[in-house]
Coordinates of C-alpha atoms and ligand atoms in Angstrom, one line a residue:
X62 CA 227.3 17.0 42.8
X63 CA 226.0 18.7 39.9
X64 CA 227.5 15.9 37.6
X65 CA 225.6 13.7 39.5
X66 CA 222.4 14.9 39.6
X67 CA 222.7 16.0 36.1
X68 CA 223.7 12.1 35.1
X69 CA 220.8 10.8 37.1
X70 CA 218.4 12.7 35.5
X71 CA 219.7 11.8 32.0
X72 CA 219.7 8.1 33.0
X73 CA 215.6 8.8 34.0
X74 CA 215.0 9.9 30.4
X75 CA 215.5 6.9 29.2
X76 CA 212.1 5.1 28.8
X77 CA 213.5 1.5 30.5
X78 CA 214.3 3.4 33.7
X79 CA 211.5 2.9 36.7
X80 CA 212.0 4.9 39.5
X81 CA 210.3 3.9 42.5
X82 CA 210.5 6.3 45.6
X83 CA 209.2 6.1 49.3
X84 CA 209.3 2.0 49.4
X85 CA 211.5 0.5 52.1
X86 CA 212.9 -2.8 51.0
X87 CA 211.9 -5.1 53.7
X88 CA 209.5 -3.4 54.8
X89 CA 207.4 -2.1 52.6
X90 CA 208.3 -4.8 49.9
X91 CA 210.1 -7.9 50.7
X92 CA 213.1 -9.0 48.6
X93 CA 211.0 -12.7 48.7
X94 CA 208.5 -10.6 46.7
X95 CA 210.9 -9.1 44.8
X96 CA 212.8 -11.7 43.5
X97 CA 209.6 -13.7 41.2
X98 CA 209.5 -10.2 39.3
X99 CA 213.6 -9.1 38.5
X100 CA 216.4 -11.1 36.2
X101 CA 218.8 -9.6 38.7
X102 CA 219.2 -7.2 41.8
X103 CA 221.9 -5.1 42.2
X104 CA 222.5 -3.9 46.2
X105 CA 223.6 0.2 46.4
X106 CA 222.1 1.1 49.3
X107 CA 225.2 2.5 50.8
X108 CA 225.8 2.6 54.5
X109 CA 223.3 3.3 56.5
X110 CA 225.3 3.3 60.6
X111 CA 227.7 5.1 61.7
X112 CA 230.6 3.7 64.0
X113 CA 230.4 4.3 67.6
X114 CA 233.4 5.4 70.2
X115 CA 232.3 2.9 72.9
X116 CA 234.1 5.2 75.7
X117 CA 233.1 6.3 78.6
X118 CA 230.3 9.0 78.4
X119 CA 229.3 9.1 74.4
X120 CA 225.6 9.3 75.6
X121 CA 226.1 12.7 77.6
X122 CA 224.7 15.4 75.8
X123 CA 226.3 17.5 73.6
X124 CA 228.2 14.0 71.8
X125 CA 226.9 14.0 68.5
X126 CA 227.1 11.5 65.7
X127 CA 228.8 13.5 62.4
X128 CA 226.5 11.3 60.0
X129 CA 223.5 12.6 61.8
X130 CA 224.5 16.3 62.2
X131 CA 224.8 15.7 58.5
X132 CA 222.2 14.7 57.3
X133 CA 220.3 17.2 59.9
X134 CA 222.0 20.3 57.7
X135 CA 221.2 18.6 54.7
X136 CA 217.8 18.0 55.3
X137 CA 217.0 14.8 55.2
X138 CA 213.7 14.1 57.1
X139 CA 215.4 11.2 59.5
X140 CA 217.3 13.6 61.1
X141 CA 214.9 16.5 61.1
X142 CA 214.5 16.3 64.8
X143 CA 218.3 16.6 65.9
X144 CA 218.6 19.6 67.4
X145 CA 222.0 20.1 67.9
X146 CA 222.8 22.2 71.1
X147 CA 225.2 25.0 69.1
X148 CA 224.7 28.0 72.1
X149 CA 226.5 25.4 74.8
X150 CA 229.7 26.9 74.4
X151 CA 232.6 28.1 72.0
X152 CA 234.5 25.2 71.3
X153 CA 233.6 22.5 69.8
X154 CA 236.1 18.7 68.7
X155 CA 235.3 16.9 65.5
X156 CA 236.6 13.5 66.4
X157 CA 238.1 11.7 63.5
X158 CA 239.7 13.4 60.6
X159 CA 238.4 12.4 57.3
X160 CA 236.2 14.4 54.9
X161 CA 232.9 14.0 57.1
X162 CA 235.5 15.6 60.1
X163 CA 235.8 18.4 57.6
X164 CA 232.5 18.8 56.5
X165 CA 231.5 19.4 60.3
X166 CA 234.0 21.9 61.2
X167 CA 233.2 23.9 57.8
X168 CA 229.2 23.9 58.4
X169 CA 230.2 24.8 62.6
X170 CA 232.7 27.9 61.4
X171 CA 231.1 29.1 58.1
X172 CA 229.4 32.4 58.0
X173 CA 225.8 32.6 57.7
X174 CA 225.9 34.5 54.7
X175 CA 227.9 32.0 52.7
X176 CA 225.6 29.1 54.3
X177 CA 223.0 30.9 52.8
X178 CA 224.4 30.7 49.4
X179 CA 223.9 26.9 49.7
X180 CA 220.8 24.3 49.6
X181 CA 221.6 23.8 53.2
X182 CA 218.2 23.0 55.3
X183 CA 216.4 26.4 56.2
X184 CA 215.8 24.3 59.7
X185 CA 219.6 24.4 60.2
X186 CA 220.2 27.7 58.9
X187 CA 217.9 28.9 61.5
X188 CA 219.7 27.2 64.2
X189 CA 222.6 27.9 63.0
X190 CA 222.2 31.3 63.4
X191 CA 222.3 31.1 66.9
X192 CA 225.9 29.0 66.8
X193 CA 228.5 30.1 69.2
X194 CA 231.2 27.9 68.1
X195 CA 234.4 30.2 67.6
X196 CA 237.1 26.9 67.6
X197 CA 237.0 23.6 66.1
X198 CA 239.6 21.0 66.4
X199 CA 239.6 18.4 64.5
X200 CA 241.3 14.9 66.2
X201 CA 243.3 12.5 64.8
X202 CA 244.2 9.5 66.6
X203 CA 247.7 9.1 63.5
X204 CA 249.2 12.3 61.3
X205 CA 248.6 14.2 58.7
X206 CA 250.5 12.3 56.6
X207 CA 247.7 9.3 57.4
X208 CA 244.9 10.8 56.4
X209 CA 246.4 13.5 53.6
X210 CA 245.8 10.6 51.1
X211 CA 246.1 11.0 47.0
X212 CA 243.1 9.7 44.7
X213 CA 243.8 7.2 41.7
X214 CA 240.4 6.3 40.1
X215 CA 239.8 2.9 39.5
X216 CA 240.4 1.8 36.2
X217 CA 239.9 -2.0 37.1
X218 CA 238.5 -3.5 40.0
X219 CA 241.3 -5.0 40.6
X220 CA 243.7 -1.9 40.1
X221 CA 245.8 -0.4 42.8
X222 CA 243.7 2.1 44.5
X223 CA 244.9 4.2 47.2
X224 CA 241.4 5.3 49.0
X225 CA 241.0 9.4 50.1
X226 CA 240.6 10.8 53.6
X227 CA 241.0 14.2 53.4
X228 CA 241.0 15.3 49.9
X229 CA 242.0 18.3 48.2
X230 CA 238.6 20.6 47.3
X231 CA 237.6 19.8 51.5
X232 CA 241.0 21.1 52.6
X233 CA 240.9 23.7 50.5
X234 CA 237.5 25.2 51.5
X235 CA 238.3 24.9 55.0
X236 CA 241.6 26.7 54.7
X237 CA 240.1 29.5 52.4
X238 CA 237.1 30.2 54.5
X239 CA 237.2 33.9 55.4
X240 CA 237.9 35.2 59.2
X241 CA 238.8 31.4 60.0
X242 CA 242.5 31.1 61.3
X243 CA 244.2 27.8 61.1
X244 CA 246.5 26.2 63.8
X245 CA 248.7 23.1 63.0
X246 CA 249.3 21.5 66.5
X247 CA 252.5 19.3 64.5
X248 CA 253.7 21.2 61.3
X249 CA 256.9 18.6 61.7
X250 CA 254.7 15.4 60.6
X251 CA 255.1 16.5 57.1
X252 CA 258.2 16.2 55.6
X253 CA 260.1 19.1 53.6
X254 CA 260.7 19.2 49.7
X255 CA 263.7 17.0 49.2
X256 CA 261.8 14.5 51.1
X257 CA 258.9 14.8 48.7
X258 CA 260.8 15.5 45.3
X259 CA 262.0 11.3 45.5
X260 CA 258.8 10.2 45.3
X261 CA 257.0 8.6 42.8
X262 CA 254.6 10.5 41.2
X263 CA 251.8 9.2 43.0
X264 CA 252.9 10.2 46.3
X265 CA 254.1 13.5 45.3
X266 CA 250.3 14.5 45.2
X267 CA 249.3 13.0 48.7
X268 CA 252.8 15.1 50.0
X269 CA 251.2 18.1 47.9
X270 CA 247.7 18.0 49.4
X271 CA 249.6 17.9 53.0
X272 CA 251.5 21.2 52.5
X273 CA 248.8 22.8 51.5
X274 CA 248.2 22.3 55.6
X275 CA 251.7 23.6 55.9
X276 CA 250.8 26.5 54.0
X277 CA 248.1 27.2 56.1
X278 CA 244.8 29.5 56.1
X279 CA 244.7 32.8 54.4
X280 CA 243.0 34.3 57.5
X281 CA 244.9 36.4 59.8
X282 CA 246.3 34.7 63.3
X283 CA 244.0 37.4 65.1
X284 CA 240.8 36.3 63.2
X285 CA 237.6 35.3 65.7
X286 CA 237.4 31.6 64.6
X287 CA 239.8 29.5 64.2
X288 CA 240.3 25.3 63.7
X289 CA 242.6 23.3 64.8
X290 CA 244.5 20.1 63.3
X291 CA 245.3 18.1 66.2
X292 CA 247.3 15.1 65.6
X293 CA 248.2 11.9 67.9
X294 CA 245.6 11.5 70.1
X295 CA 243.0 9.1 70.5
X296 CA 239.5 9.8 72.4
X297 CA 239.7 8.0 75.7
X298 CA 236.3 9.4 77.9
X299 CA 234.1 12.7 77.8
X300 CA 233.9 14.5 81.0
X301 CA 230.6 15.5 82.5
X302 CA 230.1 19.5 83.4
X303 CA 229.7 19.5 87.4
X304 CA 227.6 23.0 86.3
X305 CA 225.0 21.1 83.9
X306 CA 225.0 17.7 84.6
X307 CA 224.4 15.5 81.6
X308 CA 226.4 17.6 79.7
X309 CA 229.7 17.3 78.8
X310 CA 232.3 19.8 79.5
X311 CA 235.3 18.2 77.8
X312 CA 237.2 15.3 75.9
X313 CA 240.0 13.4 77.8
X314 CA 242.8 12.1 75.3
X315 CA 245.2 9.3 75.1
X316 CA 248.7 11.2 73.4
X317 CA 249.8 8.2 71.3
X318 CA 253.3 8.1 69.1
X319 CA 254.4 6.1 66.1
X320 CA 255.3 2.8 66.9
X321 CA 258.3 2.9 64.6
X322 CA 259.4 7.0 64.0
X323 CA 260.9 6.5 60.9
X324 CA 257.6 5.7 59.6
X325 CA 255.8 8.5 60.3
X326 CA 255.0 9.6 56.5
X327 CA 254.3 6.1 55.4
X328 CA 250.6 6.0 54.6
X329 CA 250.0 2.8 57.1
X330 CA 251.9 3.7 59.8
X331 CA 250.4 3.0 63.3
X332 CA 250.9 4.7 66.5
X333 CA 250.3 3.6 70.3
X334 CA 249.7 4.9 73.7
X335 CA 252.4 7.1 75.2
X336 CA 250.7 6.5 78.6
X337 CA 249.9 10.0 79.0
X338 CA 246.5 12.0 78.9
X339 CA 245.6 15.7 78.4
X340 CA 242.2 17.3 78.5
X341 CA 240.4 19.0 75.8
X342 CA 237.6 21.1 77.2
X343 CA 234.5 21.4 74.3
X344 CA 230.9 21.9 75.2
X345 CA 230.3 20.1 71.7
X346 CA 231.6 16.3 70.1
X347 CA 230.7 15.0 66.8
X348 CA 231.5 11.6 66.5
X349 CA 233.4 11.2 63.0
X350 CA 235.2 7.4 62.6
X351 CA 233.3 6.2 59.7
X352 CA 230.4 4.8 58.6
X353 CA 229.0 1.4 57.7
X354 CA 226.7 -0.6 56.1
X355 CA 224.2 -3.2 57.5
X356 CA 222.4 -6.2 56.2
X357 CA 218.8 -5.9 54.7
X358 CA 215.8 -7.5 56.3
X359 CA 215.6 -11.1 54.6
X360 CA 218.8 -10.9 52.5
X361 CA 219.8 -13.8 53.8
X362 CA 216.3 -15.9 54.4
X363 CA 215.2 -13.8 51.2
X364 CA 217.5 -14.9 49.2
X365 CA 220.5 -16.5 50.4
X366 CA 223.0 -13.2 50.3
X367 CA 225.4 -13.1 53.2
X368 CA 226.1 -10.5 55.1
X369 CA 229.9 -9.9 56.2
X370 CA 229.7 -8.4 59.6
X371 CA 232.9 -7.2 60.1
X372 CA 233.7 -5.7 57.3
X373 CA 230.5 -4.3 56.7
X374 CA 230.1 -5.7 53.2
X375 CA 227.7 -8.2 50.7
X376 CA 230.7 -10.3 49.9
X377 CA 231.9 -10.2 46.5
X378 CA 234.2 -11.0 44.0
X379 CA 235.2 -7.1 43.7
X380 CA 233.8 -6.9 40.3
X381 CA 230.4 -7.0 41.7
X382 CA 229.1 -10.6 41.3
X383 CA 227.7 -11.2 45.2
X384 CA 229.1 -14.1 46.2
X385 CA 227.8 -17.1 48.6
X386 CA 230.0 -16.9 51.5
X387 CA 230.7 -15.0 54.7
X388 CA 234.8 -14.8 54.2
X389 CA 235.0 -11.3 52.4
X390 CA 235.8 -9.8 49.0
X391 CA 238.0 -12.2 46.6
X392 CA 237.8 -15.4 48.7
X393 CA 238.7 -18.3 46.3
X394 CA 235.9 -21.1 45.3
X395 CA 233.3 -18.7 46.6
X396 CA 229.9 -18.8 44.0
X397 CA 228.4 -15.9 42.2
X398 CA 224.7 -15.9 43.7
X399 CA 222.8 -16.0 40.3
X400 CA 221.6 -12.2 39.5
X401 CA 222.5 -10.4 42.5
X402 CA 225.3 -8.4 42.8
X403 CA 226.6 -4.9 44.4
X404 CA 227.9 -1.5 44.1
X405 CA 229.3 1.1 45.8
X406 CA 229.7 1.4 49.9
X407 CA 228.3 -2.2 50.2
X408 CA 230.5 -3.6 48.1
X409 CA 233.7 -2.1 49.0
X410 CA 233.2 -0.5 52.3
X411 CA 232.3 3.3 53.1
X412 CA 235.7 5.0 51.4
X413 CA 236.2 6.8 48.4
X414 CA 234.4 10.3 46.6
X415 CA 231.5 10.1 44.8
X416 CA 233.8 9.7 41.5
X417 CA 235.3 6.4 42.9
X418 CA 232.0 5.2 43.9
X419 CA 230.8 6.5 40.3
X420 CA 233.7 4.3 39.0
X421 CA 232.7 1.0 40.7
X422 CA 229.2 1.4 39.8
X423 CA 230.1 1.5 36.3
X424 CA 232.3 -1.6 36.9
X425 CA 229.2 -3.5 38.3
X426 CA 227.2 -2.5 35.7
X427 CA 229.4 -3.5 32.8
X428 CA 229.4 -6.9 34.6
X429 CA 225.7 -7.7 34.4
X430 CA 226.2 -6.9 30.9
X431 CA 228.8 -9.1 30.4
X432 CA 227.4 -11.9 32.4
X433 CA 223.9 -11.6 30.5
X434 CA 225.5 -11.7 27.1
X435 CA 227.7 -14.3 28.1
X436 CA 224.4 -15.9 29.0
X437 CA 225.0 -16.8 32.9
X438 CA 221.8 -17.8 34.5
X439 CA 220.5 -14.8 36.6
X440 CA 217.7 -14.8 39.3
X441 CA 214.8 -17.4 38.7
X442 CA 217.0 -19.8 36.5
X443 CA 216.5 -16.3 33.7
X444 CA 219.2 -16.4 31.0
X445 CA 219.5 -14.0 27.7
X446 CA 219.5 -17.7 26.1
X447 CA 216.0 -18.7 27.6
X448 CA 214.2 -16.0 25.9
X449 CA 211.6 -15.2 28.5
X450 CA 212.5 -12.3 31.0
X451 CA 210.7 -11.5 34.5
X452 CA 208.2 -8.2 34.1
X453 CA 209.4 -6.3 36.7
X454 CA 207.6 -3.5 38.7
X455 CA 204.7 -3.7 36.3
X456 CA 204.2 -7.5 37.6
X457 CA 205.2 -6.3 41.1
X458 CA 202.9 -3.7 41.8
X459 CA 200.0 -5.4 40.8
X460 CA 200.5 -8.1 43.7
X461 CA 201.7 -6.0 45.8
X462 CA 198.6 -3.6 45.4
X463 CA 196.4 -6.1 46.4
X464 CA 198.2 -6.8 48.9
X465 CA 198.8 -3.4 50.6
X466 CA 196.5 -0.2 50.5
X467 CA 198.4 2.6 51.7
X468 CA 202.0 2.1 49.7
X469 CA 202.4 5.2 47.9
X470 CA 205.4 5.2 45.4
X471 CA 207.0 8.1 44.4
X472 CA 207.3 7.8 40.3
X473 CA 210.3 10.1 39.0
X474 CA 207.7 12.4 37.8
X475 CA 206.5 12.7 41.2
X476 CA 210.5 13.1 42.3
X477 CA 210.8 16.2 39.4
X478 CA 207.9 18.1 41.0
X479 CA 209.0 17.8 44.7
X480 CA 212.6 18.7 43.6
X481 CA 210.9 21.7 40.9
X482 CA 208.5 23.2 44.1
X483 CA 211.8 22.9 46.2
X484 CA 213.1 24.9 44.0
X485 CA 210.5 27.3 43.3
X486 CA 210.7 28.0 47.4
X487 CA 213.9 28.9 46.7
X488 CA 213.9 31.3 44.1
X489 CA 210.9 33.4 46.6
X490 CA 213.2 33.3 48.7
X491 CA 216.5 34.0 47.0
X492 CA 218.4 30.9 47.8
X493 CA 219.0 27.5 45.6
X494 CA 216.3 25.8 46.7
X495 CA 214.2 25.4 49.9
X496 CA 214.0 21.7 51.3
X497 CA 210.6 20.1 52.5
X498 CA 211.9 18.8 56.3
X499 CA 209.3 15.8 56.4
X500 CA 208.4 13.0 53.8
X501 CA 204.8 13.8 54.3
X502 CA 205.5 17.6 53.3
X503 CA 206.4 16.2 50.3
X504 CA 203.6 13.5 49.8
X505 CA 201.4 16.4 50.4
X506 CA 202.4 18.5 47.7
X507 CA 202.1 15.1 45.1
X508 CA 198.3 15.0 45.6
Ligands
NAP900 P1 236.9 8.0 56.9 O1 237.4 8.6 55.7 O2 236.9 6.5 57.0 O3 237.7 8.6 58.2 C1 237.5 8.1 59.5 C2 238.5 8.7 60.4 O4 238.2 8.3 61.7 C3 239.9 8.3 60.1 O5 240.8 9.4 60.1 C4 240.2 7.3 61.2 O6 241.6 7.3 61.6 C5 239.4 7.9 62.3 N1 239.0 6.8 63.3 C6 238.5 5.6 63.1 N2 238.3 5.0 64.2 C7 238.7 5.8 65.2 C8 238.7 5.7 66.6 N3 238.3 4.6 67.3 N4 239.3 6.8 67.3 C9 239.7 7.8 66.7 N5 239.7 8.0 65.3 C10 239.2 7.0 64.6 O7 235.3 8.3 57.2 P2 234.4 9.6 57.0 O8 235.1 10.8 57.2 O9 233.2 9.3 57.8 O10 234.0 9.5 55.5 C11 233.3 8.3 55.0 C12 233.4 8.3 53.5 O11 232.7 9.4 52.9 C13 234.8 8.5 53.0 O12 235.0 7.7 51.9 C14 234.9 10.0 52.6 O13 235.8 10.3 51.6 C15 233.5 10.1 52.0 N6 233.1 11.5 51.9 C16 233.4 12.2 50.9 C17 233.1 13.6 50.8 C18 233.4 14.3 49.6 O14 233.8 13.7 48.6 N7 233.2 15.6 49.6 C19 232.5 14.2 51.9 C20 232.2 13.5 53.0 C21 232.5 12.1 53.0 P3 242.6 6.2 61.2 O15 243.1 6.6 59.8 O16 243.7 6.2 62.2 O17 241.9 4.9 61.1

């Protein structure tokens, strides 16, 4: 995180770098008025949605979405107002079971002093104080041996890439987090040594991160918390508490099995329904199956970008280059929409750490290079050949100041003093920095 910030900040320096804060594309700014003013956009806005269950009862309270619970400890002002009921009970399921899954249970079973250690919101911190979750199991609807997934940077677009669930530094601060015992519903979906010592290299790491599972928690079996790794079973309804009604009281599962046993440590194995259930009581559900990205207002009418639906994407041709057509990434004959293109979870789907996405942003961005000095025409009929470039924000704001009183952009000056007085609260009060919970709190301290 650190590397990130600390590359961002470096990229600022540069005196061609505009940062423009607190402006929602679509909104605030079309991409219509965008467009006269750019040689090229290039889409990062990530994802934005989270997937829903759609099963009986996922609006009782007490079902929480992961991504909001989230971005509620994290502070970010959208989900200031969340509230997460943490006194309802003791137990608590994290349904789903990548590295959101385990971010969850960590924040639900850490101790306050270590939260404290960390930028966490001083909102949540608060609430969190007042958390009576003592067990957290974590649901998966496959095995370990699904989700316990090796990372291989990309080195092309094109390369091989094996995408992460759970990765390594998660596991490992989940399993070395003091007075937190670990139980492993199904130790016998990961295979022994011999198994493992055949493999090719490659796989030998994803066997590796799995037995540190095996290997289990350093906390004691007696300890007062404990999470659970629960494996084949697949949310079918919450129950509603006859007590509190509205509430739920508990998670009914569907036990599934491999469809073919002997695959059960392949990486795409798939399971189905035994046609039994069993019942998971929890006064708590965080909903954590994956996030996706949505279209933004006027892409299409804007400027003729698709949108692909189902897989959540801006279809491209995996190097970046958006392309004009609704069948996904790759599909042959498809055309390069001149100057736009994409990076990160809207180009390739929400999967991957932040160095992956790091690594496909750089690919993007050494294609815009390529295609400018190769001279391909970019938005407006701009090439490198033509000479004459579009003026950007400078242009931009001009019309668009006219146009609209009230739009207040945050420069990256503006972004160093919010993140320097967030800092500042911190140090009063001996933590790494204390976050402003509402965009106005912020806007407040720029005038
Ligand atoms: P994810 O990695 O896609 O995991 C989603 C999980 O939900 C999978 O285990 C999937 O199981 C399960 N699932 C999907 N649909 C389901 C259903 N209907 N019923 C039951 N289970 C279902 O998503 P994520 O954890 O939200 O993470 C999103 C991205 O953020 C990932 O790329 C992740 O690595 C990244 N991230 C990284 C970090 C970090 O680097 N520290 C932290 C947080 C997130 P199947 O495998 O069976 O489909």
């Amino acid at each position: 995180m650190q590397n990130c910030q600390d590359r961002f900040a470096e990229v600022a320096a540069s005196d061609r770098f505009n940062f423009i804060g607190n402006v929602k594309i679509g909104k605030d700014i079309s991409l219509a008025s965008l467009k006269p003013h750019y040689d090229a956009i290039l889409f990062a806005y990530g994802a934005s949605k989270d997937k829903s269950l759609h099963i009986p009862g996922e609006d009782l309270r007490g079902v929480y979405s992961a991504r909001a619970f989230v971005g509620w400890y994290n502070g970010l002002p959208e989900y200031a107002d969340l509230s997460p009921d943490l006194e309802a009970g003791s137990r608590a399921v994290v349904i789903g079971n990548g590295n959101v899954a385990l971010d969850v249970a960590r924040i639900l079973l850490s101790s306050l002093e270590e939260l404290r250690k960390t930028d966490i919101a001083e909102h949540a911190l608060e609430a969190l104080s007042r958390n009576k979750v003592k067990n957290v199991t974590v649901l998966g609807r496959r095995g370990p041996m699904q989700v316990c997934v090796s990372y291989q940077i990309l080195s092309s677009p094109r390369a091989n890439t094996i995408e992460a669930a759970f990765t390594i530094k998660e596991i490992r601060e989940l399993l070395s987090l003091p007075d937190v015992a670990f139980d492993f519903e199904n130790p016998d979906l990961i295979p022994g040594n011999d198994y493992i010592r055949k493999l090719p290299k490659l796989e030998q790491r994803r066997f590796r991160l799995a037995q540190l599972l095996q290997k289990g928690s350093t906390a004691s079996n007696t300890a007062e918390k404990s999470w659970t790794l629960a494996s084949l079973a697949s949310p079918k309804q919450f129950t509603e508490s006859r007590d509190n009604p509205g509430s739920i009281n508990g998670l009914q599962l569907a036990s599934t099995h491999y469809k073919d046993d002997s695959t059960r440590f392949e990486l795409s194995a798939s399971v189905e329904s035994t046609g039994e259930t069993r019942d998971l009581p929890c006064s708590l559900a965080f909903r954590s199956i994956g996030y996706k990205s949505t279209a933004l207002p006027g892409l299409m009418s804007d400027l003729g970008v698709p949108f692909d639906e189902r897989a959540g994407i801006i279809p491209n041709d995996l190097y970046g280059r958006v392309l004009a057509t609704t069948g996904g990434p790759g599909e042959l004959g498809a055309m390069h929409i001149n100057g736009c293109y994409c990076a990160g979870w809207v180009k390739r789907g929400p999967t991957g750490v932040i160095a992956s996405t790091m690594d496909d942003a750089f690919n993007t961005a050494d294609i815009i290079v390529k295609d400018w000095q190769d001279k391909v025409l970019f938005l407006n009929g701009t090439s490198s050949g033509a000479g004459k470039t579009a003026q950007g924000w400078d242009s931009l704001s001009k019309e668009q100041e006219t146009k609209k009183a009230g739009l207040r952009r945050v420069s990256w000056e503006d972004w160093c003093r919010i993140d320097g007085i967030e800092k500042q609260r911190g140090r009063e009060e001996g933590r790494e920095r204390v976050k402003f919970r509402r965009v106005q709190d912020m806007l407040n301290v720029l005038t």
